[in-house]
Structure formats: C-alpha cells, structure tokens
JSON list of C-alpha atoms in Angstrom, two decimals:
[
{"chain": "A", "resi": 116, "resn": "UNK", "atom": "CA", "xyz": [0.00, 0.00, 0.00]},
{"chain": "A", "resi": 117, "resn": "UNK", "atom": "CA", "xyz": [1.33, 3.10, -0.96]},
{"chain": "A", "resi": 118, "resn": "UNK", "atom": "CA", "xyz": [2.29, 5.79, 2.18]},
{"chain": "A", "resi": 119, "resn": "UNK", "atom": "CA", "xyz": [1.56, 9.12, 1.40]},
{"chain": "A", "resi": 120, "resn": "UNK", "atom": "CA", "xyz": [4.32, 11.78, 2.92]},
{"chain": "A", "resi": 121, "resn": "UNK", "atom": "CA", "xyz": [4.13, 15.20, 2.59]},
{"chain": "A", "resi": 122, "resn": "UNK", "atom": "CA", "xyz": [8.10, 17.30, 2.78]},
{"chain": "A", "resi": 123, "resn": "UNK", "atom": "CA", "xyz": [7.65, 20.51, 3.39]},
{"chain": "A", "resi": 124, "resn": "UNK", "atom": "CA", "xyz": [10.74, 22.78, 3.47]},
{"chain": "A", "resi": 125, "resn": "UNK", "atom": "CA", "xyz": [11.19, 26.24, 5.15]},
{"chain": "A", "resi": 126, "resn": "UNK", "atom": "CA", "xyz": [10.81, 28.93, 2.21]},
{"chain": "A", "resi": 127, "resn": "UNK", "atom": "CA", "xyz": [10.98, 32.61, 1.56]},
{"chain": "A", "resi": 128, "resn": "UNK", "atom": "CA", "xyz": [11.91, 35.43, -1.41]},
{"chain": "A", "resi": 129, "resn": "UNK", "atom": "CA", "xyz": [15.86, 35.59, -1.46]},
{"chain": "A", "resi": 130, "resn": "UNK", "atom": "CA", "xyz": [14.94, 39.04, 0.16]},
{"chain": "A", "resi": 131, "resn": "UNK", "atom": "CA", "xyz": [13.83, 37.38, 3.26]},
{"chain": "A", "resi": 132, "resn": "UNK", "atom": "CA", "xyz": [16.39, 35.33, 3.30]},
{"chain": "A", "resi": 133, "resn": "UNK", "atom": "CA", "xyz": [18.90, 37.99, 3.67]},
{"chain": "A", "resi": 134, "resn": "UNK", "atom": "CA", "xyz": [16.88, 39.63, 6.59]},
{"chain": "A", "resi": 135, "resn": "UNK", "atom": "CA", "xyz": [16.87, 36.32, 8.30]},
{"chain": "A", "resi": 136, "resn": "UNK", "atom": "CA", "xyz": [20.51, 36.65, 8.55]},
{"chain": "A", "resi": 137, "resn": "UNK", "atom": "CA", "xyz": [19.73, 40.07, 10.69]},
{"chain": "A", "resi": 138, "resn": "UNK", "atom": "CA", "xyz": [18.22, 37.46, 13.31]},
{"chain": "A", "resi": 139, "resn": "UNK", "atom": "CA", "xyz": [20.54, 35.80, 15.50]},
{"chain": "A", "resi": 140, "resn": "UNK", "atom": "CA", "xyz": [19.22, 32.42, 14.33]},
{"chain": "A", "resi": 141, "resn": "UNK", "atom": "CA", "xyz": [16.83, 32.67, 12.11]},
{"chain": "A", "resi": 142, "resn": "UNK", "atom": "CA", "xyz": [19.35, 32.38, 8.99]},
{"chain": "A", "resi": 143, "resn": "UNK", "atom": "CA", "xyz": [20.73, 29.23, 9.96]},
{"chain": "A", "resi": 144, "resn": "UNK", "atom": "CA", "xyz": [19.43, 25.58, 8.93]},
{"chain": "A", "resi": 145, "resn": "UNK", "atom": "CA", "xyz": [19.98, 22.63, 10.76]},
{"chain": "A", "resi": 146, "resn": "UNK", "atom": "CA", "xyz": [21.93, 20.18, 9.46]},
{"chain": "A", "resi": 147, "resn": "UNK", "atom": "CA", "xyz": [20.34, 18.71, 6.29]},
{"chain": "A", "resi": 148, "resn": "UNK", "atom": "CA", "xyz": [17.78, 21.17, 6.10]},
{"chain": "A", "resi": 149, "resn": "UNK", "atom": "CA", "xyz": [16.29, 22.65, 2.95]},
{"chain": "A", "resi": 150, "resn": "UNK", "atom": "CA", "xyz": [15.95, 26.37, 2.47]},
{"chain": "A", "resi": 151, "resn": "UNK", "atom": "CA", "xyz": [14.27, 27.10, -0.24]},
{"chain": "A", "resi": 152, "resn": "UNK", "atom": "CA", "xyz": [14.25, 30.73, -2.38]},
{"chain": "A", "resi": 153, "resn": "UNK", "atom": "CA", "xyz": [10.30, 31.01, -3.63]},
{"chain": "A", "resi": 154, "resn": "UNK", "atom": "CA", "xyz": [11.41, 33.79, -5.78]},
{"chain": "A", "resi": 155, "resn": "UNK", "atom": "CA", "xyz": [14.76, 32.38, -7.33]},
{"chain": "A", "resi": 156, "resn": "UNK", "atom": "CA", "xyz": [14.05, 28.24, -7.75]},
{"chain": "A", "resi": 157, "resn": "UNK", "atom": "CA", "xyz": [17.72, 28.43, -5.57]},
{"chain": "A", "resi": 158, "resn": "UNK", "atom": "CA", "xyz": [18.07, 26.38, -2.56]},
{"chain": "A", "resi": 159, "resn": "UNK", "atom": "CA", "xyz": [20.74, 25.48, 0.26]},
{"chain": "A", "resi": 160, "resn": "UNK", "atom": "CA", "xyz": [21.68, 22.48, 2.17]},
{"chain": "A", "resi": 161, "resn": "UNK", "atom": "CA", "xyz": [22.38, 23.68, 6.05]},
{"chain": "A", "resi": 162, "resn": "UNK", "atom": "CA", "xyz": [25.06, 22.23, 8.05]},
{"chain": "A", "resi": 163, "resn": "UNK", "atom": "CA", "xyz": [23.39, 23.56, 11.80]},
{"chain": "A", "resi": 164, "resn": "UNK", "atom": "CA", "xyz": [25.64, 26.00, 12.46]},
{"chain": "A", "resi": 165, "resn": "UNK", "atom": "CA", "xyz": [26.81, 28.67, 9.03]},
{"chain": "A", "resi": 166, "resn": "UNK", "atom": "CA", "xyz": [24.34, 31.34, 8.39]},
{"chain": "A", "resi": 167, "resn": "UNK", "atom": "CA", "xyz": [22.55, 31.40, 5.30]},
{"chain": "A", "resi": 168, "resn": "UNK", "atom": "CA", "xyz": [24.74, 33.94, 3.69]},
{"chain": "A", "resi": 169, "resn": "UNK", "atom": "CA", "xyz": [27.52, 32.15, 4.03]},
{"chain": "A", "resi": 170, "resn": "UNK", "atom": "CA", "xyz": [25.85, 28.56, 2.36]},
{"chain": "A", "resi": 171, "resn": "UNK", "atom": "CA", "xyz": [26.84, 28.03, -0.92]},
{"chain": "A", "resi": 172, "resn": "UNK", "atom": "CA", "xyz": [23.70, 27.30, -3.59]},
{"chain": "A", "resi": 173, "resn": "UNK", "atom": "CA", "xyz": [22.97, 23.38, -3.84]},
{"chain": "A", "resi": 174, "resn": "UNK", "atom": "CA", "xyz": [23.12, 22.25, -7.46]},
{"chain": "A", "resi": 175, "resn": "UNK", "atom": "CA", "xyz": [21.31, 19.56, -9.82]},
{"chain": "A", "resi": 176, "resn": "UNK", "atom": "CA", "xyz": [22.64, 19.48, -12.72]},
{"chain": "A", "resi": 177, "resn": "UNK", "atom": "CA", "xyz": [20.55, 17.00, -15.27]},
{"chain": "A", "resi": 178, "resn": "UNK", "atom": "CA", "xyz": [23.65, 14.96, -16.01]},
{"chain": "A", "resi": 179, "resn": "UNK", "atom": "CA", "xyz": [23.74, 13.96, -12.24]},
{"chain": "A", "resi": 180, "resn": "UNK", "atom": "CA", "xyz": [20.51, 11.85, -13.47]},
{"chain": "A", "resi": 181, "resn": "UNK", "atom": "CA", "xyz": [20.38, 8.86, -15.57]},
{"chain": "A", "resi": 182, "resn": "UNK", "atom": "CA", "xyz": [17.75, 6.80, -16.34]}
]
C-alpha cells in the first residue's frame, strides 16, 4: 500500500532570506535542512551551524541523473 508523505521545506523570497541573517538564528538551517528561495528556484543544504549567507547554492545538474 502506498504511504503518502508530505516534505515541506522552510521557504521565503531571497529578500527574506537575507533579513533572516539580521536574526541571530533565524538564517541558519539545521543540518540537512532545505531552504528554499520562492522567488529564485535556488536552494541550500544547512550544516546547523553557518548562516545562510555564508551557504553556498545546492546544485542539480541533469547529467547527475540517468535513467
């Protein structure tokens, strides 16, 4: 039987993001978090301690994927 699950990741405009950084702790993900940029299609992976400014971008490229 299938299981439904739903993922939901915390979200904002790039904008938001960058104010979230002004909050001591709100700019930070915990490790293996998703932060996702509603206005960009950019997201980072957090390690539970680096701000989100200083998170490099995550990145899919379609050659990752085979099929």
């Amino acid at each position: 039987m299938p299981v439904n699950t739903l993922l939901q990741l915390r979200r904002g405009t790039a904008q938001q993001w960058v104010d979230a950084n002004q909050v001591a702790g709100q700019g930070i993900l915990y490790n293996g978090e998703i932060g996702y940029e509603t206005d960009t299609g950019r997201f980072k992976i957090g390690d539970g301690f680096t701000a989100w400014s200083g998170i490099n971008y995550a990145s899919v490229l379609p050659e990752d994927f085979s099929g």
